[in-house]
XYZ file of C-alpha atoms in Angstrom:
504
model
C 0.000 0.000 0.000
C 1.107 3.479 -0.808
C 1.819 5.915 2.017
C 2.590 9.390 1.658
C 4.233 12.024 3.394
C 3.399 14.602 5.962
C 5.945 17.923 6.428
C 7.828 18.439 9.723
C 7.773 16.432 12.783
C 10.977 14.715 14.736
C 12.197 11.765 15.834
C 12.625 11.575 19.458
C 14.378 8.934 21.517
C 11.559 6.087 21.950
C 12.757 4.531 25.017
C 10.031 1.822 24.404
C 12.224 -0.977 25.375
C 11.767 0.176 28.939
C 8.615 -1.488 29.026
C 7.790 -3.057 25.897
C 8.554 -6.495 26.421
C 6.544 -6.609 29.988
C 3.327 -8.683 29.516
C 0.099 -6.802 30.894
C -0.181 -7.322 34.390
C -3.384 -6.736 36.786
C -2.936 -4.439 39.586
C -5.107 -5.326 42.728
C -7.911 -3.298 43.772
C -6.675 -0.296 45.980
C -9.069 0.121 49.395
C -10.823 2.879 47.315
C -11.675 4.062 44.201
C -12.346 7.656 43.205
C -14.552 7.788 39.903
C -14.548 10.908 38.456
C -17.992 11.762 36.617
C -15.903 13.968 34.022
C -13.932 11.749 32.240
C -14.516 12.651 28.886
C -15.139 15.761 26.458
C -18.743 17.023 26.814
C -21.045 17.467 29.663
C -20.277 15.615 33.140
C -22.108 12.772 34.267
C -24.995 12.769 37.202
C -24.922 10.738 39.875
C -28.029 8.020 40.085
C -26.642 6.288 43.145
C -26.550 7.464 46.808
C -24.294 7.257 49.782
C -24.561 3.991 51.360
C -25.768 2.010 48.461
C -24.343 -1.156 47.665
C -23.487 -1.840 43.935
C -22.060 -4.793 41.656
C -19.538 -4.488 39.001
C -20.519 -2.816 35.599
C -23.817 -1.271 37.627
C -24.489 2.489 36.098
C -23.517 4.382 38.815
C -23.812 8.088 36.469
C -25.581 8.988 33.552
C -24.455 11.008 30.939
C -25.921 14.301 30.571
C -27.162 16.026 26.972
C -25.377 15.726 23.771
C -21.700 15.149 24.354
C -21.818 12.847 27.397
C -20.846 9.489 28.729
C -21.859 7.484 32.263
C -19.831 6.119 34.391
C -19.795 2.457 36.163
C -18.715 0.872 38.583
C -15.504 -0.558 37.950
C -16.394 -3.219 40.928
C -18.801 -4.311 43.511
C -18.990 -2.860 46.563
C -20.663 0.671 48.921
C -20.969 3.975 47.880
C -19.391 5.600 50.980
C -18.888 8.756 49.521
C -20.221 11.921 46.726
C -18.672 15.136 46.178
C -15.274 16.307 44.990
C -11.849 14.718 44.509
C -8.711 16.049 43.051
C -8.595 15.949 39.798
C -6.337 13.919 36.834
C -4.741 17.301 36.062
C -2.016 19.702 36.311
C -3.951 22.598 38.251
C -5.080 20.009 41.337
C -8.542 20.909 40.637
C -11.230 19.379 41.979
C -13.502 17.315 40.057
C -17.255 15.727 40.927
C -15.992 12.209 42.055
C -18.044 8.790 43.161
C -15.911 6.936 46.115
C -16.464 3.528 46.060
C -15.248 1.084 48.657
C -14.828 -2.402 47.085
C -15.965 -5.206 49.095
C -13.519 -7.751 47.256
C -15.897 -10.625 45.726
C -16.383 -9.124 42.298
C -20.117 -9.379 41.874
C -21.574 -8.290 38.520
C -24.883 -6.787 37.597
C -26.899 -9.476 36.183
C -27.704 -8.829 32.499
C -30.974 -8.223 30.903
C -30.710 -10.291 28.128
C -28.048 -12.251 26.496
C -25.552 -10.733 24.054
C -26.854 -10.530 20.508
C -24.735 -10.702 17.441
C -23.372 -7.567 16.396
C -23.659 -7.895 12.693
C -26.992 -8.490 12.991
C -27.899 -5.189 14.563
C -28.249 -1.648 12.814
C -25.747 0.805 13.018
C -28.343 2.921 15.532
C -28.606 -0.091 18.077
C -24.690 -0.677 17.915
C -24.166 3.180 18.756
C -26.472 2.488 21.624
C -25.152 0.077 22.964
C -21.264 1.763 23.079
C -22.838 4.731 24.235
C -24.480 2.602 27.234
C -21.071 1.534 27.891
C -19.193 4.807 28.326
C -16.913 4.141 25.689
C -14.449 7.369 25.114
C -11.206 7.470 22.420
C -8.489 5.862 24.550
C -5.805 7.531 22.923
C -6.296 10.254 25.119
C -8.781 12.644 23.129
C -11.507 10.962 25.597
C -14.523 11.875 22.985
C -17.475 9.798 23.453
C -16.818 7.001 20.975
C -20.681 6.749 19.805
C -20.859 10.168 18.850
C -17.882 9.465 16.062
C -19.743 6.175 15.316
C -22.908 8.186 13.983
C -20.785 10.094 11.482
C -22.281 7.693 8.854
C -25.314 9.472 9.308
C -24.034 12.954 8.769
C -20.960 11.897 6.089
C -21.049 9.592 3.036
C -17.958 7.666 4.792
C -15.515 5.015 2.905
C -12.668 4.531 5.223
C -12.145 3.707 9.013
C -8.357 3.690 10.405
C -7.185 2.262 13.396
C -4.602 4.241 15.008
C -1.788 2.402 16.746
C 0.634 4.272 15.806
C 1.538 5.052 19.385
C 3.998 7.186 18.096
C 4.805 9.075 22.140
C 8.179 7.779 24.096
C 7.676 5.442 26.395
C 4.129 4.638 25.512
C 3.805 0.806 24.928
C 0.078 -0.385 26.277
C -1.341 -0.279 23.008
C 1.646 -2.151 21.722
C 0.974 -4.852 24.258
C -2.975 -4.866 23.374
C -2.583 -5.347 20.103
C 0.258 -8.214 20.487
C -2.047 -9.589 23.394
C -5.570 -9.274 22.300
C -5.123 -8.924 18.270
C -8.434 -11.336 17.575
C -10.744 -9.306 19.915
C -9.214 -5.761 18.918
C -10.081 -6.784 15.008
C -13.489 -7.609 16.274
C -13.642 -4.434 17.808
C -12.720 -3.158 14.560
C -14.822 -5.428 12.515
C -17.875 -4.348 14.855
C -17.222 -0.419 14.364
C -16.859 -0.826 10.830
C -20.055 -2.609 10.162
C -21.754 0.527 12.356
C -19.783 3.029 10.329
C -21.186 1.341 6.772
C -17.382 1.571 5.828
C -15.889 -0.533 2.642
C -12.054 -0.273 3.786
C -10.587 -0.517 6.962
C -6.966 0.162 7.770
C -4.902 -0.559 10.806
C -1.786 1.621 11.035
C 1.168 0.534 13.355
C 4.494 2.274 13.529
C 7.399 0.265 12.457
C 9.137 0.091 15.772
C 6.399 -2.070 16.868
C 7.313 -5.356 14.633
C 5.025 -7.788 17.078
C 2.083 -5.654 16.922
C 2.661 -5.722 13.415
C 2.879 -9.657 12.722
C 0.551 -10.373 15.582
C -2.468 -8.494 13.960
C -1.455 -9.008 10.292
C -2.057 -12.584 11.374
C -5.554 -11.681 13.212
C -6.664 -9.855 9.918
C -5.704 -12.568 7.222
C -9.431 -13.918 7.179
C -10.763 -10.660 6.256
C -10.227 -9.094 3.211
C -11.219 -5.360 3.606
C -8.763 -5.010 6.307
C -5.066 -4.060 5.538
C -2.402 -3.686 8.117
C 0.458 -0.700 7.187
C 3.312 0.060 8.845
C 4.362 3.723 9.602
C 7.520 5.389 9.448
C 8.691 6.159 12.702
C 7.951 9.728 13.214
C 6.541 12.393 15.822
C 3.254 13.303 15.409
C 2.576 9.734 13.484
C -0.475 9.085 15.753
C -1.957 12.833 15.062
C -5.397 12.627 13.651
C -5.294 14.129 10.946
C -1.706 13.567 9.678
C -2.552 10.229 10.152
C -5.315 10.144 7.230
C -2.940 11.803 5.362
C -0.409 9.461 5.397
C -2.396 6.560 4.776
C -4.759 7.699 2.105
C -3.221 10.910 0.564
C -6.104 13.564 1.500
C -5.253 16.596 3.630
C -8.124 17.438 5.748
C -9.323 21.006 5.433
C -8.422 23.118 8.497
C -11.040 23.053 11.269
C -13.064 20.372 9.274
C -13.590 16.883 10.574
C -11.697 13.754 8.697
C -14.992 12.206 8.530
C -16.025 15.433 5.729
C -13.191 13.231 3.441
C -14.842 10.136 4.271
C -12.360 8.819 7.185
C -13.092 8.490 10.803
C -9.888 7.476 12.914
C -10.329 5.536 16.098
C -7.831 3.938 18.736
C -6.772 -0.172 18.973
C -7.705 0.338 22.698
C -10.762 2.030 21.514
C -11.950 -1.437 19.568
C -11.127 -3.703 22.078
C -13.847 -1.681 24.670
C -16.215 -2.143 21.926
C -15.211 -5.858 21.494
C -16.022 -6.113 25.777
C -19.086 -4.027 25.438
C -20.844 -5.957 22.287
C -19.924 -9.387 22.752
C -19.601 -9.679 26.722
C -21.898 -6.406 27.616
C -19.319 -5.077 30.331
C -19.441 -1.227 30.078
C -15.710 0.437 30.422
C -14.713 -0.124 33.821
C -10.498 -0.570 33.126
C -8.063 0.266 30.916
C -4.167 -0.660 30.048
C -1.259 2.001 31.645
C 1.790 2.156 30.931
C 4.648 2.942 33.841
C 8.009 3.562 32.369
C 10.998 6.563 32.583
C 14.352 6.285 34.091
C 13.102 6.855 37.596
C 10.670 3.994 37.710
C 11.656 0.982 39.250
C 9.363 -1.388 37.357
C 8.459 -0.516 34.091
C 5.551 -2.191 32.140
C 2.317 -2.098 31.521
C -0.783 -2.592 33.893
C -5.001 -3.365 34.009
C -5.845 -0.680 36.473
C -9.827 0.057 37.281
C -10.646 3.197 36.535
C -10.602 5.436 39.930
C -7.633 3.739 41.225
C -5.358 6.662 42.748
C -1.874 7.186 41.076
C -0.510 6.430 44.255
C -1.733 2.752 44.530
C -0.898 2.083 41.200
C 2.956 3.135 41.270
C 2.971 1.419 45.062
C 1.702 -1.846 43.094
C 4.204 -0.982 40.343
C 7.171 -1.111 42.259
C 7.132 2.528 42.713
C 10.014 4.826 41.584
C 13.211 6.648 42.797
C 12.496 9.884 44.588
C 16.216 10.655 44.578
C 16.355 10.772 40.931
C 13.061 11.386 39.864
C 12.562 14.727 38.831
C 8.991 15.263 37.247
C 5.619 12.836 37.230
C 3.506 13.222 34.024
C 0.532 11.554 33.077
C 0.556 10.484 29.366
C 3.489 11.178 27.238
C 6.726 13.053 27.258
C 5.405 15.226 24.037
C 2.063 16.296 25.510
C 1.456 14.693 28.796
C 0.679 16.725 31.761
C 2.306 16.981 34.525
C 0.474 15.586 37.977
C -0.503 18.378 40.555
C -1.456 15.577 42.969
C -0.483 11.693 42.789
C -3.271 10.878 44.502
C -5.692 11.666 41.522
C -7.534 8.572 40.204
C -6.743 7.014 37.090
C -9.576 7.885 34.347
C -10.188 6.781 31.202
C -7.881 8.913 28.797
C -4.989 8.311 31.139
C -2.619 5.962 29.286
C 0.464 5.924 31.009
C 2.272 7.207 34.279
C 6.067 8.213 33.869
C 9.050 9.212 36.333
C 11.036 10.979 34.508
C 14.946 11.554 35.754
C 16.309 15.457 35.702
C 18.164 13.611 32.557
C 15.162 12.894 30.643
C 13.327 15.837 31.383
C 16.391 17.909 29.850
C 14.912 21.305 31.790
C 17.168 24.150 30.572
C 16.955 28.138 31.082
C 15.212 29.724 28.514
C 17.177 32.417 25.767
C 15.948 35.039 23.738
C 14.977 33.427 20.241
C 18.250 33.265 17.536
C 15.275 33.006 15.054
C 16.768 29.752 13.350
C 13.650 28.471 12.021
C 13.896 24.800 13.377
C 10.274 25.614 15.103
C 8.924 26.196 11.580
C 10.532 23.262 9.941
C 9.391 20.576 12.483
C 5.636 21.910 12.958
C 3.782 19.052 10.887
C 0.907 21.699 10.959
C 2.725 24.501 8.273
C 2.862 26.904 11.179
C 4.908 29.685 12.277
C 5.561 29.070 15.684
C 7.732 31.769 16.142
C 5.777 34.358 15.246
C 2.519 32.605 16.935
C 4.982 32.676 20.460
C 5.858 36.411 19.858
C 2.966 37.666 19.386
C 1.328 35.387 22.799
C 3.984 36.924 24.836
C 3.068 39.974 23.829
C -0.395 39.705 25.108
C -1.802 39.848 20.897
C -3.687 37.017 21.256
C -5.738 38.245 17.847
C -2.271 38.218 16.184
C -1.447 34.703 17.487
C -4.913 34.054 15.985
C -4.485 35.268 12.654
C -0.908 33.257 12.655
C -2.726 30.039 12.605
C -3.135 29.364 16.429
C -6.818 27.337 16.299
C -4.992 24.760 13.752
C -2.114 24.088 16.007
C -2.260 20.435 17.937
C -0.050 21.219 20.626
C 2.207 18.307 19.755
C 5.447 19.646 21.042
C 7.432 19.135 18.314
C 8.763 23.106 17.842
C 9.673 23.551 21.531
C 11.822 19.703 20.743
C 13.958 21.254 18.356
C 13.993 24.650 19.848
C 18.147 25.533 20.576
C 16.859 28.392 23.113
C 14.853 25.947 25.099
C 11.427 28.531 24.581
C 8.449 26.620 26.123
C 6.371 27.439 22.661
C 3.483 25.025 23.445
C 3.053 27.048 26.824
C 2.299 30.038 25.401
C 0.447 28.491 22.877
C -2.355 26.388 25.521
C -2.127 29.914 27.347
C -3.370 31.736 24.528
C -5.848 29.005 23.529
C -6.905 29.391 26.806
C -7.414 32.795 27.539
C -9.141 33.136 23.624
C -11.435 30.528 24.798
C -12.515 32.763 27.869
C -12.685 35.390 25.601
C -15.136 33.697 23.460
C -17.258 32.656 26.219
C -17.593 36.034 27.827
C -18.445 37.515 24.046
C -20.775 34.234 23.592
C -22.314 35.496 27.192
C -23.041 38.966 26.375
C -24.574 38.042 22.871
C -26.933 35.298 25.259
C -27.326 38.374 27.511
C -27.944 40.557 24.663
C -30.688 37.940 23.083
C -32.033 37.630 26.598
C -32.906 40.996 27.521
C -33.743 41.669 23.713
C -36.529 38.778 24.193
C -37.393 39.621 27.868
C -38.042 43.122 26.510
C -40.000 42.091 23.379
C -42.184 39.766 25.495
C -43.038 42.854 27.663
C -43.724 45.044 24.706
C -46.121 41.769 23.786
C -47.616 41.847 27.199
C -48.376 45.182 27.126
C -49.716 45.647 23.337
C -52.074 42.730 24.734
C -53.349 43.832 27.679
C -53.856 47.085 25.477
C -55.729 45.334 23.068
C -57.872 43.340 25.850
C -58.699 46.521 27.713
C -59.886 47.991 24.328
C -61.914 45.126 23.372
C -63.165 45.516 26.885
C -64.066 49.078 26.359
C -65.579 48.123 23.115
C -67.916 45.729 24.476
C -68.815 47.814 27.776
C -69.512 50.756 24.804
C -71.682 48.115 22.943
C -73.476 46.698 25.952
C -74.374 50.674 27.160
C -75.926 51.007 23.559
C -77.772 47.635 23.493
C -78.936 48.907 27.156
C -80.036 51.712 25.609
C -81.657 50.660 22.503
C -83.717 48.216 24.967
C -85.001 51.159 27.303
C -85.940 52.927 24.218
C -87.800 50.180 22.665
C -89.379 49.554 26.157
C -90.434 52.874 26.434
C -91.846 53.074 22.488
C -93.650 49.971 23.241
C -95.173 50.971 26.707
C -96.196 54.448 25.249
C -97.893 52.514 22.672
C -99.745 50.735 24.841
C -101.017 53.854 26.804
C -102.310 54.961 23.587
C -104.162 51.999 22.419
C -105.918 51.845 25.629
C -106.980 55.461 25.650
């Protein structure tokens, strides 16, 4: 299969190996688990359980609210001891609407309704239900609600679904190890979303530094002839959405437009095994696969870890790291992880690895005035100037950064890599994203404001022009009954005088 190219990017150190060849282990239950009800992009989830009420595994525990939602269940059985707020899987600490659960060790599920059915045999519309019952969200780390991309058919005349394990962030191996692991029940995933999708063509894309993954699922997909497997060049931002699509089919998506408007939707190997769990064995997503890994980490691999177990537990169960070298604790990737305000945050379901990272790693270095050698520009995979998108952020001229291409940038990292004057570019980037984001809330706000008080006031104008109308009407008839009074009296006079006469 032809693959084609994509501009910029770099090719960072993997330090895969770190972890790669550690079989998936299961970490025990911690004594409690914190579930976040905003795990995912869209509105948060609402609480249908109580404190003190005992629940089995897989048992709805939130549902999702309007559009852009997803519940949340519980990952095992045990009481509700606790509903309120938690600290949050995040940089700033903040604190997050959280379910505490306290397991009660004997793994009881919620007894189905029915039996599974088979998925090909159900229509796109009941397959979407069904994923969206389970509180399916990308894996990757994008954390969209997974049903809302499988409806796209409805919306997009689609042809093409790729599978994105490129995994193309150091360290990051747990889709690696799914895909070597669980290759038969990923394709069905994939198999499953494709028959919802209505696609013809589905591709799998794997970086080449993943050989295993590569075999192990070329062998899963040899029955079925719609699905190729391709193997990436190894290259930062591989796994990017769109750069992606446009390696494997050719098409650039339009900027601020959705891959599905070229026909493609993109979804995550971790992503199809969910829906593998959730169609054939109904179990909603209750765990996922995390990677541990960086220099400081005494026992890199990769772990099942129920969703709401704190960070804590699960480096404790890891084997923990080295506090004398460790030097910085980010969740996700090197490229565009965050860093951890508080270890004791859960694990939620866009968190896909855990990494101590050494002062060597980490590379921190004081920051010098730009030499303006251009490097930022010739890795962004985007087209971007980064330079002048930075200057113009620091400078507080966030319309400037704007104009400069800001809303297309991903954030990958790759300019502040390659940067000689160690500038943090993608800080000043999020922090203009940010604070443009504010300002088009406040501006959205006054024009809701604005339509408010323009209705409130036309509704009173309505009010008034009816009780106008009704006190009119009401004149008019008071007018008309005087006159019909009137006419009466006269008529009753007329008649009686008439009556005096004819009896004279």
């Amino acid at each position: 299969m032809k693959l084609f190219s994509i501009r910029g990017g770099v090719h960072p150190h993997d330090h895969k190996h770190l972890s790669a060849e550690q079989p998936i282990v299961a970490i025990p239950l911690p004594p409690l688990l914190h579930i976040p009800l905003q795990q995912h992009i869209g509105a948060m989830a609402k609480p249908v359980v109580r404190r003190g009420d005992l629940v089995r595994k897989g048992q709805l525990i939130a549902r999702a609210q309007g559009a852009i939602s997803a519940p949340v269940h519980a990952p095992t059985s045990g009481r509700i001891v606790g509903i309120g707020s938690y600290s949050a899987h995040h940089p700033s600490d903040l604190k997050v609407g959280a379910i505490t659960l306290q397991p009660d060790g004997e793994e009881r599920w919620v007894e189905p309704q029915e039996a599974p059915p088979d998925p090909f045999t159900l229509s796109a519309e009941q397959i979407t239900r069904r994923v969206a019952e389970a509180g399916i969200v990308g894996m990757g780390g994008a954390t969209f609600p997974s049903a809302i991309k499988l409806n796209l058919g409805k919306r997009f005349s689609l042809h093409t679904l790729v599978i994105n394990g490129a995994e193309c962030e150091p360290y990051l191996t747990c889709d690696d190890r799914l895909m070597r692991e669980y290759s038969a029940e990923v394709v069905d995933g994939v198999r499953i979303m494709a028959h919802a999708l209505g696609v013809e063509r589905v591709i799998l894309a794997i970086e080449n530094n993943k050989p295993q993954a590569q075999q192990a699922m070329r062998a899963a997909v040899a029955a079925f002839a719609e699905m190729t497997v391709v193997g990436l060049p190894t290259r930062y931002p591989m796994g990017s959405e769109r750069h992606l699509v446009q390696v494997v089919t050719g098409e650039e998506t339009p900027a601020r437009c959705l891959t599905a408007e070229i026909g493609v939707v993109v979804h995550n190997t971790a992503t199809a095994l969910a829906v593998h769990q959730a169609m054939r064995h109904q179990q909603p997503l209750l765990s996922r696969v995390v990677t541990l890994s960086g220099g400081a980490m005494r026992r890199p691999g990769n772990y099942r870890v129920a969703i709401g177990t704190p960070v804590t537990w699960l480096l404790e169960q890891g084997g923990g790291f080295d506090e004398a070298r460790v030097a910085r604790i980010i969740s996700g990737g090197p490229m565009m992880g965050q860093v951890l305000g508080d270890l004791r945050a859960p694990v939620v379901k866009g968190c896909n690895a855990i990494l101590a990272l050494t002062r060597e790693e980490v590379g921190e270095q004081a920051e010098h005035p730009c030499i303006r050698c251009a490097r930022c520009v010739e890795a962004c995979p985007c087209g971007l100037l980064p330079l002048e998108m930075a200057r113009r952020a620091r400078a507080g001229d966030l319309d400037g950064a704007r104009t400069f291409g800001l809303g297309d940038c991903i954030s990958c990292g790759s300019c502040a890599y390659v940067c000689p004057a160690r500038i943090p570019l993608v800080q000043y980037f999020n922090f203009a994203k940010g604070e443009l984001a504010n300002r088009d809330r406040a501006k959205q706000k006054q024009l809701e404001t604005k339509r408010l008080a323009e209705q409130r006031a036309a509704r009173i104008e309505r009010q008034q022009a009816e009780k106008k109308a009704m006190m009119e009407r009401r004149k008019q008839e008071m007018a008309a009954k005087k006159a019909a009074e009137a006419a009466a009296k006269a008529a009753a006079e007329r008649s009686e005088e008439s009556s005096e006469e004819s009896t004279a």
